[in-house]
Short mmCIF file of C-alpha atoms in Angstrom, two decimals:
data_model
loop_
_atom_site.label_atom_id
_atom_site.label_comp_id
_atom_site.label_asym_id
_atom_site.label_seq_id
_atom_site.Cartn_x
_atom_site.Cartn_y
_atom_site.Cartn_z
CA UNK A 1 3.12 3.82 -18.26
CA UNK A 2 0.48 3.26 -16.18
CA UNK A 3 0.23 2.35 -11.87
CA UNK A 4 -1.75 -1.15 -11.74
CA UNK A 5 -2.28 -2.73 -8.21
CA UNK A 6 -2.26 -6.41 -7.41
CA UNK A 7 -1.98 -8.51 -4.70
CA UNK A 8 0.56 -11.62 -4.43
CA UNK A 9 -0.70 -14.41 -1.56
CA UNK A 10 2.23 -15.55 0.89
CA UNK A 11 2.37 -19.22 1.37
CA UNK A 12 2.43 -21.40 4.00
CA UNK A 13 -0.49 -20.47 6.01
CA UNK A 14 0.14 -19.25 9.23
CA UNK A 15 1.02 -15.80 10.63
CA UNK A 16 4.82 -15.36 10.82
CA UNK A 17 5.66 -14.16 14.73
CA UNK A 18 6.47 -10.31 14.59
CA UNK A 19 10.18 -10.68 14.18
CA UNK A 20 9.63 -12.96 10.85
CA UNK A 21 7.52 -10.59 10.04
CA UNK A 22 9.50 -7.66 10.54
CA UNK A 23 12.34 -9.82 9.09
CA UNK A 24 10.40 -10.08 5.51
CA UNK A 25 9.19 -6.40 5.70
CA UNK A 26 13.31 -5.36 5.93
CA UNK A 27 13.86 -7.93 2.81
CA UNK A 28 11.59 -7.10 0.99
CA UNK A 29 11.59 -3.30 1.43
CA UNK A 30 14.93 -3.17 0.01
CA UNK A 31 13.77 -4.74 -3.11
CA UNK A 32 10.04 -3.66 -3.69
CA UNK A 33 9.16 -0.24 -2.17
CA UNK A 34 5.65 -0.65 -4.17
CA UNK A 35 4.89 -3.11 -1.87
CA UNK A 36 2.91 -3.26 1.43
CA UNK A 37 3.63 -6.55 3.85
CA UNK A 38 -0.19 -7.04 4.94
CA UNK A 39 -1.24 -10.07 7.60
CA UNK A 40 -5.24 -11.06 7.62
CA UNK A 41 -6.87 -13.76 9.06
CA UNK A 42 -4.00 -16.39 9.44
CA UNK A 43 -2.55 -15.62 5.90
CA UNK A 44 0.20 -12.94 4.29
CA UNK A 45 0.08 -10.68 1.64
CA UNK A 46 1.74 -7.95 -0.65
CA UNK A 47 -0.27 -5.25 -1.98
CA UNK A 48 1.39 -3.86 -4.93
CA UNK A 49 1.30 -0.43 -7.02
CA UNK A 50 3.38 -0.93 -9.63
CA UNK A 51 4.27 1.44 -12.56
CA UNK A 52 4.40 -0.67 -15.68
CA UNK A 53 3.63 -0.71 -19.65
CA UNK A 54 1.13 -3.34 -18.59
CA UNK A 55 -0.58 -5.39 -16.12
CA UNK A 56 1.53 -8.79 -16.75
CA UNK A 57 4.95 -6.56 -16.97
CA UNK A 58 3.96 -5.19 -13.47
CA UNK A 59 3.45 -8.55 -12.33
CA UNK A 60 6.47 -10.27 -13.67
CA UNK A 61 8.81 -7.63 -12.47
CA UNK A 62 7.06 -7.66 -9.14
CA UNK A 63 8.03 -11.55 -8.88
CA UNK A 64 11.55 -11.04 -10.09
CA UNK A 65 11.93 -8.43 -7.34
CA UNK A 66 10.00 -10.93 -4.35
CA UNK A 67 12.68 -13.53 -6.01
CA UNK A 68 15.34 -11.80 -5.57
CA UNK A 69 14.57 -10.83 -1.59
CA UNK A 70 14.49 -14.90 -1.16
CA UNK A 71 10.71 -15.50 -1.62
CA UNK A 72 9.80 -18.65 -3.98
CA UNK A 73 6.95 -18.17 -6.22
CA UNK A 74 4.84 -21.42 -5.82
CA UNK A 75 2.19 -20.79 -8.49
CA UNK A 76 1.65 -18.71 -11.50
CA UNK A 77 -0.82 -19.10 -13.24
CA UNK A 78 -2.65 -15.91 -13.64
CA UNK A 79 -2.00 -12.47 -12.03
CA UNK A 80 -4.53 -12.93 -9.53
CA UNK A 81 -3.54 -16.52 -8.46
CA UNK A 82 0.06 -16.08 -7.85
CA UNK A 83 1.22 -17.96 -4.59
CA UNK A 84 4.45 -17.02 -3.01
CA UNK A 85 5.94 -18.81 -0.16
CA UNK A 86 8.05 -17.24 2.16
CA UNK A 87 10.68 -19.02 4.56
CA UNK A 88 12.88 -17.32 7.23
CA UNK A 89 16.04 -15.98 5.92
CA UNK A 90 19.09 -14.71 7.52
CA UNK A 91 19.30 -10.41 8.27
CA UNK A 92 21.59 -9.19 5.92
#
């Protein structure tokens, strides 16, 4: 197995105010704890390192976890295009 590191984009554009952000960070932490909840220049991101057999297993099993935390994948089309869009869901 090896670590690989990838990024996933957050959809819409937009910063989320701090307590959607925080709200996603909680989700998504208890899910993904390879993954970083980064905000840059109006847009979202997670920074993944992810121990897989290979880069599209890391990948795939990084968007079944997002999926499963209540993030939609919008676009997949290679592992450095992948759009997810996030929308505000309730605290559990």
């Amino acid at each position: 197995m090896q670590t690989y590191e990838f990024t996933l984009h957050l959809m819409p554009t937009g910063l989320p105010t701090d307590e959607e952000f925080e709200l996603f960070d909680r989700q998504l932490s208890r899910v993904c704890s390879d993954a970083l909840l980064v905000s840059y220049q109006d847009r979202c991101f997670l920074n993944f390192l992810r121990l897989a057999e290979n880069e599209r297993e890391a990948v795939l099993s990084a968007l079944e976890d997002i999926q499963q935390a209540g993030f939609h994948v919008l676009e997949e089309d290679a592992p450095e295009q992948v759009i997810v869009s996030y929308l505000p869901c309730p605290a559990y």
